[in-house]
Coordinates of C-alpha atoms and ligand atoms in Angstrom, one line a residue:
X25 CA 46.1 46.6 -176.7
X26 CA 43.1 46.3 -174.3
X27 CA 40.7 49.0 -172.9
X28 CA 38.5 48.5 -169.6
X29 CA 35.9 51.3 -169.7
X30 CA 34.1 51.4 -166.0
X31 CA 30.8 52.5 -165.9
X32 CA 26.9 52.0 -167.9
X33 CA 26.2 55.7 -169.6
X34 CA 26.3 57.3 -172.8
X35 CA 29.5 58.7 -171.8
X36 CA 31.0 55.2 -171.5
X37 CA 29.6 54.1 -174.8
X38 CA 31.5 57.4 -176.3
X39 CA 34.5 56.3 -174.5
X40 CA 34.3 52.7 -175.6
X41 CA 33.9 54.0 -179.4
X42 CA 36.7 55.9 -179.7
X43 CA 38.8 53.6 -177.7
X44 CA 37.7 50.9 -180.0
X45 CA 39.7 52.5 -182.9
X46 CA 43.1 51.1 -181.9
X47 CA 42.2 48.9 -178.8
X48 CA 39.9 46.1 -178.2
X49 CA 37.4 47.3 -175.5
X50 CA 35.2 45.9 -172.8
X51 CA 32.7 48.0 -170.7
X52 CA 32.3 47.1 -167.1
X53 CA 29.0 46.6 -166.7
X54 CA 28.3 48.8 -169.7
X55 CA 24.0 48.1 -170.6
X56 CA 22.9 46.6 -173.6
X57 CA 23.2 48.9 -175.7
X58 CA 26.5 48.9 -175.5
X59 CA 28.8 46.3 -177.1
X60 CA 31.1 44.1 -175.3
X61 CA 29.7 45.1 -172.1
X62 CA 30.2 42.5 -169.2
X63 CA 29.2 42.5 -165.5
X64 CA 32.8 41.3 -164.5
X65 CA 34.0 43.4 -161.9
X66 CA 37.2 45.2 -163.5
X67 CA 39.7 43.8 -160.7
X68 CA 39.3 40.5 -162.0
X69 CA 39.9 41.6 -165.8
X70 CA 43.2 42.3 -167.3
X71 CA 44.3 45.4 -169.3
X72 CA 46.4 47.9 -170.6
X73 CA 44.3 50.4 -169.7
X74 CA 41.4 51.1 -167.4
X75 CA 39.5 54.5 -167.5
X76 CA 36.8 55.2 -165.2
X77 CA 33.7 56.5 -166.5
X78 CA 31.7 58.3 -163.2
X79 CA 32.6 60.1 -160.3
X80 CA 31.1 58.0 -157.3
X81 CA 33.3 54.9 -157.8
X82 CA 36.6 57.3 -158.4
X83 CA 35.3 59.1 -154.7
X84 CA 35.0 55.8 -153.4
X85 CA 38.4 54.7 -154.5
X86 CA 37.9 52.3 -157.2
X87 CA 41.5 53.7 -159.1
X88 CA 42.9 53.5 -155.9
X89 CA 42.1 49.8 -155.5
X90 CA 43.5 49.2 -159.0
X91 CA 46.4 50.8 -158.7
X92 CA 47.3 48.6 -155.5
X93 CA 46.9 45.8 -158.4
X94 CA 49.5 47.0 -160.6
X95 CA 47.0 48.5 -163.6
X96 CA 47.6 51.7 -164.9
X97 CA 44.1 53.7 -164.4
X98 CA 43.1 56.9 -166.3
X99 CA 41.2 58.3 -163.0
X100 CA 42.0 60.0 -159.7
X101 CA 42.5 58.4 -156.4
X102 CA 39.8 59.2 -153.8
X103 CA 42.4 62.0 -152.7
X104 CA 41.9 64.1 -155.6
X105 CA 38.4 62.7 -156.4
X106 CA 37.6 65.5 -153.8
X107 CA 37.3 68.1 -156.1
X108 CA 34.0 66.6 -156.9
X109 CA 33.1 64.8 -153.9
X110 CA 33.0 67.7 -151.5
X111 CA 32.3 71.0 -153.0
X112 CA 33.4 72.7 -149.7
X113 CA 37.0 71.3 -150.2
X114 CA 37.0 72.1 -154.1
X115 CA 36.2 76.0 -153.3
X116 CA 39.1 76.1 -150.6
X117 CA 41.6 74.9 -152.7
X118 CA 40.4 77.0 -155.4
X119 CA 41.0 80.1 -153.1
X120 CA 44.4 78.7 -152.0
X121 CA 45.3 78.8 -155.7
X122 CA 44.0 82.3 -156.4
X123 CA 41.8 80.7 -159.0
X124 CA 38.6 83.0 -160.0
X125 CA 35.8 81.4 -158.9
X126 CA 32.1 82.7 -157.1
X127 CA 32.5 84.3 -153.8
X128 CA 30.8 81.7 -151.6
X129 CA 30.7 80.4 -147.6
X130 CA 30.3 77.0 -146.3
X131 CA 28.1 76.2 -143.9
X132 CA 27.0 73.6 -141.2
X133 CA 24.1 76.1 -139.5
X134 CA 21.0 77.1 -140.3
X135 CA 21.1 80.5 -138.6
X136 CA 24.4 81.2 -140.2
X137 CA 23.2 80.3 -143.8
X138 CA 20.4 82.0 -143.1
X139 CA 22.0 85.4 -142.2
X140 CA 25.1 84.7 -145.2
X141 CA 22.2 83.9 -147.4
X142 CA 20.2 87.3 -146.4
X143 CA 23.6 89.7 -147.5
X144 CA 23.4 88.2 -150.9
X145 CA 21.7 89.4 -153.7
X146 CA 19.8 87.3 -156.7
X147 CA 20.6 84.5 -158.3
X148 CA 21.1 82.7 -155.1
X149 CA 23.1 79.6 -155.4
X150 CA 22.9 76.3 -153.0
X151 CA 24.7 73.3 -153.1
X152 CA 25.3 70.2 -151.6
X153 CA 28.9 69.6 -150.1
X154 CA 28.6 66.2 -151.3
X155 CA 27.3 64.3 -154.4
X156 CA 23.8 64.3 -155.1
X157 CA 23.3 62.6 -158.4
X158 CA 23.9 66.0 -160.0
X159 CA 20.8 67.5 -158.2
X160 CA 22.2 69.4 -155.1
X161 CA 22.6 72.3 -156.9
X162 CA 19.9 75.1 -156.5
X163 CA 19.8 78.4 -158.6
X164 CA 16.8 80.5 -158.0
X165 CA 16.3 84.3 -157.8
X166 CA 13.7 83.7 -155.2
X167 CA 14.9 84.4 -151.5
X168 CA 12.4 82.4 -149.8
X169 CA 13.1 79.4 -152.0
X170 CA 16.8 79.4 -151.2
X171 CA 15.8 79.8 -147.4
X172 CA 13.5 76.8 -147.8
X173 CA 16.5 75.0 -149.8
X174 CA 19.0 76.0 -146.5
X175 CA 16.6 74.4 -144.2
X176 CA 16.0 71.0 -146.4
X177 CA 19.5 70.5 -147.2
X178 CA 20.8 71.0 -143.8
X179 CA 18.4 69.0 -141.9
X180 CA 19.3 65.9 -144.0
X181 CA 15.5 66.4 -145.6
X182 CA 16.7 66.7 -149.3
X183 CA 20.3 64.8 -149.6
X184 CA 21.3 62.8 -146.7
X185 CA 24.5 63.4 -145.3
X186 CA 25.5 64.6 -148.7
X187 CA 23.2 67.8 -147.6
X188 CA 24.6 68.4 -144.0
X189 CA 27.3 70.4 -145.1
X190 CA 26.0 73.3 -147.3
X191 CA 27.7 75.9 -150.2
X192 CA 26.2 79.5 -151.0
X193 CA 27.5 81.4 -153.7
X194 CA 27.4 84.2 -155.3
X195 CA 25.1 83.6 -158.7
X196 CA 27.4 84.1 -161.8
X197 CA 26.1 85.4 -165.3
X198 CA 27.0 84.6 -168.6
X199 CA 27.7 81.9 -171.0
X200 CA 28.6 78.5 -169.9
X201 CA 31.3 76.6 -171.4
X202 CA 33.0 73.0 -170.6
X203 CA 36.9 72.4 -170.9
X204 CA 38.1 69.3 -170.2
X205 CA 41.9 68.8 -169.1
X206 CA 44.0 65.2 -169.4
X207 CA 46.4 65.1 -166.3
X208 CA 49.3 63.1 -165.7
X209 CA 49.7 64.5 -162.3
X210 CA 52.0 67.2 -163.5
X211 CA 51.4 68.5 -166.7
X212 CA 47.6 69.3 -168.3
X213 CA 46.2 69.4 -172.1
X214 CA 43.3 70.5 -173.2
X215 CA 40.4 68.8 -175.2
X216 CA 38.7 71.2 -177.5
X217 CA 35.9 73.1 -175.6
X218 CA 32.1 71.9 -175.8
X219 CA 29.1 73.8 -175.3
X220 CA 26.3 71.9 -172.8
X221 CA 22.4 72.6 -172.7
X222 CA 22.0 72.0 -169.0
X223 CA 18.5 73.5 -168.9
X224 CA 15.5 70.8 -169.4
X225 CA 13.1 72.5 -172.0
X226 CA 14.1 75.2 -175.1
X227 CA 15.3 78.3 -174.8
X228 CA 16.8 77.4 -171.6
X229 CA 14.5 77.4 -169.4
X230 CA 12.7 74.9 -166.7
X231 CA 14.8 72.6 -164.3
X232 CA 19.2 72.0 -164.3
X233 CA 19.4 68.7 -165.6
X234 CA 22.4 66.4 -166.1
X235 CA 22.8 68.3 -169.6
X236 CA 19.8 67.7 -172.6
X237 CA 22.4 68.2 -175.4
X238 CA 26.0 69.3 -176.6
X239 CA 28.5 70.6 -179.3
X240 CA 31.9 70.9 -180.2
X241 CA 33.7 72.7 -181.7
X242 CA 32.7 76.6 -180.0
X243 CA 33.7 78.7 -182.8
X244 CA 33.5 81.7 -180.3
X245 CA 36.2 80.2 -177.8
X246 CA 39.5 80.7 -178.7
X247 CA 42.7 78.9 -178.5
X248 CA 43.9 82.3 -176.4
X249 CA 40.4 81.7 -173.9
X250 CA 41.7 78.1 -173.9
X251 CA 45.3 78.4 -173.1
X252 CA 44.0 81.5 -170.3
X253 CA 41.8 78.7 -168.7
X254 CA 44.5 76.4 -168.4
X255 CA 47.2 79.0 -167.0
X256 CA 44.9 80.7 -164.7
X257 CA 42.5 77.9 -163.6
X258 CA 43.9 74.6 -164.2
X259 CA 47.7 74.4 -163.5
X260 CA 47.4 76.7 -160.0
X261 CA 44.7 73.7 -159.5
X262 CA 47.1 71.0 -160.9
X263 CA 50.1 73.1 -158.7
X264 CA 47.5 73.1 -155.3
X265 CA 46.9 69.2 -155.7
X266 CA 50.5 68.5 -155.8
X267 CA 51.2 70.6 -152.5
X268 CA 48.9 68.2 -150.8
X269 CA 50.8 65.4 -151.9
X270 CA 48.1 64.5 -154.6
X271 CA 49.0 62.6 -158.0
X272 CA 46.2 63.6 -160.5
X273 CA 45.5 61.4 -163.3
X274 CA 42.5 61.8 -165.1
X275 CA 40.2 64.4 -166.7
X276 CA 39.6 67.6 -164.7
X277 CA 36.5 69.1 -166.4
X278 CA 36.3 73.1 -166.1
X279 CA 32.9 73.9 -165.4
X280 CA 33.3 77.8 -167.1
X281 CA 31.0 81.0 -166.5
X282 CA 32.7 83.4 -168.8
X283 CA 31.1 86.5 -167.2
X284 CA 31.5 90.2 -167.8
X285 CA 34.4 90.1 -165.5
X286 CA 35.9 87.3 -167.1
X287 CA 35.9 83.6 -167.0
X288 CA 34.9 81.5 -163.3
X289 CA 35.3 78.0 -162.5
X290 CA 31.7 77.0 -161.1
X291 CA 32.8 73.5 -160.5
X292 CA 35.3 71.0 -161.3
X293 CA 34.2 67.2 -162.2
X294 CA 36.6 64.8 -162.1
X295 CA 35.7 62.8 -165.4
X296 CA 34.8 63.7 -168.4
X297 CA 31.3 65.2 -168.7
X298 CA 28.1 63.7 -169.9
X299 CA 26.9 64.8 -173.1
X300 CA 30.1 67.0 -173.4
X301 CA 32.1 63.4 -173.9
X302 CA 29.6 62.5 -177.2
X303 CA 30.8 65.3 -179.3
X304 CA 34.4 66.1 -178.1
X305 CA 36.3 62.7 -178.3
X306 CA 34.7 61.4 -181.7
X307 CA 36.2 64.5 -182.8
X308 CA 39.9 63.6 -181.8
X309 CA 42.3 63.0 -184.8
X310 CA 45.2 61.6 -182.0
X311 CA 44.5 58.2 -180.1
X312 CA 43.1 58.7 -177.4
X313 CA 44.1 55.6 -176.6
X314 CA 47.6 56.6 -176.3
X315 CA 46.8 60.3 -174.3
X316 CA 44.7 58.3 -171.4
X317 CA 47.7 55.6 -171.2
X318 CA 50.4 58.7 -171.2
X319 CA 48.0 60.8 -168.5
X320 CA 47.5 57.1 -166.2
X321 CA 51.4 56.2 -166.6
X322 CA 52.4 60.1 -165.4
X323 CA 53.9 61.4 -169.1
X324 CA 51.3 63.2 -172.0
X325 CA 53.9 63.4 -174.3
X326 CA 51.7 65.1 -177.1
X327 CA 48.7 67.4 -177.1
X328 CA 45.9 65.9 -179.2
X329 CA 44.6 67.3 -182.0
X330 CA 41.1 67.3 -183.4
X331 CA 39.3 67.5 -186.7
X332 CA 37.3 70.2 -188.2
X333 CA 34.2 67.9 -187.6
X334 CA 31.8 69.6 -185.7
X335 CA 29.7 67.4 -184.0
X336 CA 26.0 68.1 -182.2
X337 CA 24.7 65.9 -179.7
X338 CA 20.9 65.1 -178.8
X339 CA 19.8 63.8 -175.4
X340 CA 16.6 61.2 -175.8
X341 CA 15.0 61.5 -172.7
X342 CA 12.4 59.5 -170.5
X343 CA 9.2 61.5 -169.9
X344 CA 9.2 63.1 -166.1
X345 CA 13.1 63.4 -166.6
X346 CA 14.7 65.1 -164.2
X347 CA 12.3 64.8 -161.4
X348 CA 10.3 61.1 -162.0
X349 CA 11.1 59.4 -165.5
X350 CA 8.8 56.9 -166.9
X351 CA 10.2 53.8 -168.0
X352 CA 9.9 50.4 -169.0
X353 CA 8.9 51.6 -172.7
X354 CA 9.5 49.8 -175.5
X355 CA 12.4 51.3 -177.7
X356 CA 12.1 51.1 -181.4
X357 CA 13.8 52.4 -185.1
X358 CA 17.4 52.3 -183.1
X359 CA 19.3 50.4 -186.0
X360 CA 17.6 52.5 -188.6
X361 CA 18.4 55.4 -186.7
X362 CA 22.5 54.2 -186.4
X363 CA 22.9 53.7 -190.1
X364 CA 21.4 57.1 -191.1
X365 CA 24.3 59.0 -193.2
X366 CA 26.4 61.7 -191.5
X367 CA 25.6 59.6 -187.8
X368 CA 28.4 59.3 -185.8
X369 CA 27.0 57.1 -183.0
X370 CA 24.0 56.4 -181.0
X371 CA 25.4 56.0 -177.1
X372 CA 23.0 54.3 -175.1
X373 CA 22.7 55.0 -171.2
X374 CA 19.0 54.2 -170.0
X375 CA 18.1 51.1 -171.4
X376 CA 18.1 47.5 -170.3
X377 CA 16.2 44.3 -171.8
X378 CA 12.7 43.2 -170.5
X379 CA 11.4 39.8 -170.3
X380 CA 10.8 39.5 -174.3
X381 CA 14.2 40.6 -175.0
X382 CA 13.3 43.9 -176.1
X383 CA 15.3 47.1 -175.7
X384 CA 13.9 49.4 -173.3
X385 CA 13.9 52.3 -171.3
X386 CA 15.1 52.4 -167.9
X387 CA 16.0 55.6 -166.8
X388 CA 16.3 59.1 -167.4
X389 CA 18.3 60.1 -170.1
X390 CA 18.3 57.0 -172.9
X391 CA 20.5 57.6 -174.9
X392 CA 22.1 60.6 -177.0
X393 CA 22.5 60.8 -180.8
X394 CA 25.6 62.4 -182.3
X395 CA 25.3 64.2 -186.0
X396 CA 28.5 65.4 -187.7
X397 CA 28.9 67.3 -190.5
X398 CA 31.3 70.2 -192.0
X399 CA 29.3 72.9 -190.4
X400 CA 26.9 73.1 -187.2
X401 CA 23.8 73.7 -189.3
X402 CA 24.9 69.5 -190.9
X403 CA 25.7 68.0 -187.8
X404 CA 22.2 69.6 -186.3
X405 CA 20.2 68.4 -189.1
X406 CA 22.0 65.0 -189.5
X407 CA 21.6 64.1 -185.6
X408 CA 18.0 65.5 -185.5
X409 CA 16.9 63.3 -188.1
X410 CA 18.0 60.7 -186.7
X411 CA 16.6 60.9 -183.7
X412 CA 13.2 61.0 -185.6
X413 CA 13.7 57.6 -186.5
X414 CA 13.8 56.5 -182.6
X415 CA 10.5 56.1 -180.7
X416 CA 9.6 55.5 -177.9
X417 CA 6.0 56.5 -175.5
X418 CA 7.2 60.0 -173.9
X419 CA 10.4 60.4 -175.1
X420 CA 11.7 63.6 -174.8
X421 CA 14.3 66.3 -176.2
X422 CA 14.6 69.6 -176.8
X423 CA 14.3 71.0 -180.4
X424 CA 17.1 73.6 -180.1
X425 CA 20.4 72.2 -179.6
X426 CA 23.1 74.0 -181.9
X427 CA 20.2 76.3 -183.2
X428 CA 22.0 79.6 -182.0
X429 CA 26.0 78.9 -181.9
X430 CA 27.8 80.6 -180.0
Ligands
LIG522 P1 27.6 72.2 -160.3 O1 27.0 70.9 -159.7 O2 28.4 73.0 -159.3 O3 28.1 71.9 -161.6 O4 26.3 73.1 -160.7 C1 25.3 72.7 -161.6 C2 24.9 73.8 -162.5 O5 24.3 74.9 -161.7 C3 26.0 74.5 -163.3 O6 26.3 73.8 -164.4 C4 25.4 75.9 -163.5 O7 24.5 75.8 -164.6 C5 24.7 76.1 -162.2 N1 25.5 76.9 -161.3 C6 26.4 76.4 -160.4 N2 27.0 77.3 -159.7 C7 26.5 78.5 -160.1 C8 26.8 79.9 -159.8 N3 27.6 80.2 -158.9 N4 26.1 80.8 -160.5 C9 25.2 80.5 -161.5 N5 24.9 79.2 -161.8 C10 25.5 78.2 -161.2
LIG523 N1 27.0 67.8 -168.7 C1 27.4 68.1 -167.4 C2 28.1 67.1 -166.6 O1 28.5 66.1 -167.1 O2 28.3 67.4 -165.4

């Protein structure tokens, strides 16, 4: 069997690995950190199976376009992409489908933000109708900040077109949690649930980044939590998609708030999340080979099951990540750092080859380094010491990833 994995992150790298255990794999372009990664663009390459790593080629259509070849895609079309191309249209179905979710409005006018914006209380919560390279989301508990935000996003300042069309909502409080669902267009299984560091610096604070670290299992979620997220959030959402005439195959990732009133969807992605991916699908006992063919040909025949690993996850960063990363640095100790004991993988995202063929940096977050082990405490200390072997000038991570599990 062959795999094509579409896209050049860490997440792809996980995907590749797992894939790799009962099919051969090539990653489209994939960087060089990655093996068997080939610039070929994936119409020209012929597989069993293609699975398409990030969001904006899905919203642009890329399974679309393979489809119309005759390959069988693990991905949506650009039709249910939607649910993460335009935030606007994600909250509307959501309310169609009586799916809990934050009260928002959607807006095209400053004076009407403004005055919607004004009724609210703190946290105040902005976003971007469209994609934004995961930064047109603003949470602040400053008034005049959001106003400013309003103003910027709608003028085209901040985002483009991506800004002209604006989301407030209502801030949510609680715990965050990621569930990722496999669709075949009809039926949904979960993976088992991860918990994301989203926040740049310890003890959660500073700037939302792209997420800084990750770990699965969540020995506080439940299989009960699980199975109410999937009968109250993500069939209605599977159900909603199908009465627009839309045939989902792919991941629908659950963006969760589980607040005093109970668990919210914040957002949906529409592929699987990033560093979320590096510790849920090592875990999977099943092929997950054979769920992504079953979701793309319309027919999961069999929930997959996961090991008692517990994996942790640490993002390496580039120094000035999120807002200006530094790179171009020299990457060192990476093989050392692979064959470490209790390593599952290093995935590489931000790294390319300079002029002297070395490995280095070239863009925010590097690369993430997953521990395992039979209890958090082993995969912490097993993927932290690894990452002490990788250096590189600024990089960056946080220190407390899996300290205090939830
Ligand atoms: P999104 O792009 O919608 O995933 O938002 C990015 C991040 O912003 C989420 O992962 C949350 O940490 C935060 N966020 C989004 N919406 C809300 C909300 N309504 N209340 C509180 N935090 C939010
Ligand atoms: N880790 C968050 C995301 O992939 O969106």
């Amino acid at each position: 069997m062959k795999s094509v994995v579409v896209g050049s992150g860490a997440r792809e790298h996980a995907l590749a690995h797992v894939l790799s255990r009962d099919s051969d794999v090539i990653v489209t372009p994939g960087n060089p950190g990655i093996p068997n990664s080939t610039p070929r663009p994936p119409l020209e390459i012929d597989a069993d199976l293609f699975v398409i790593g990030p969001e904006a080629p899905l919203v642009e259509g890329i399974a679309d376009q393979l489809r119309e070849q005759g390959k069988t895609v693990f991905g949506p079309g650009s039709d249910g992409a939607q649910l993460e191309g335009s935030k606007a249209w994600m909250k509307e179905l959501l309310v169609e489908a009586n799916v809990p979710t934050a009260k928002h409005g959607t807006f095209t006018k400053e004076d009407e933000a403004i005055s919607f914006l004004q009724e609210m209380s703190a946290p105040y919560v902005i976003k971007t109708d469209g994609l934004a390279a995961g930064k047109g989301v603003l949470v602040t508990d400053v008034l005049e900040e959001a106003q400013s935000a309003v103003e910027n996003y709608l003028s085209g300042n901040a985002f483009g077109k991506a800004g002209k069309t604006i989301v407030i909502e209502e801030g949510l409080i609680g715990n965050e949690i990621s569930i990722l669902a496999i669709c075949d267009g009809t039926k949904a299984v979960p993976l088992s649930p991860a918990q994301d560091y989203k926040r740049l610096l310890d003890n959660d604070e500073g700037p939302n980044t792209g997420g800084m670290g990750a770990y699965s299992p969540i020995p506080s979620v439940s299989e009960e939590f699980v199975n109410t997220i999937m009968t109250d959030a993500v069939q209605p959402t599977l159900q909603a998609l199908i009465n627009r005439g839309i045939n989902y195959r792919g991941v629908l990732y659950a963006g969760i708030m589980n607040t005093a009133s109970g668990p919210k969807i914040l957002e949906y992605n529409v592929r699987f999340g990033d560093p979320e991916a590096q510790v849920v699908l090592p875990r999977m006992r099943s092929s997950l080979f054979a769920l992504l063919h079953q979701a793309a040909k319309g027919n999961i025949e069999h929930s997959p099951d996961f090991s008692d690993d517990v994996m942790v996850t640490i993002v390496c960063a580039s120094q000035g990540y999120p807002e200006a990363p530094i790179t171009g640095k020299v990457i060192q100790g990476l093989d050392k750092a692979r064959n470490q004991k209790g390593v599952e993988g290093i995935f590489c995202a931000g790294v390319s080859l300079n002029d002297n063929g070395d490995l280095v940096t070239s863009g925010g977050r590097v690369m993430t380094v997953t521990g395992k082990g039979s209890t958090h405490e082993q995969a912490r200390a097993n993927a932290y010491k690894s990452t002490q072997e990788i250096t590189w000038e600024g990089m960056y991570k946080r220190t407390d990833i899996a300290r205090d599990i939830k």
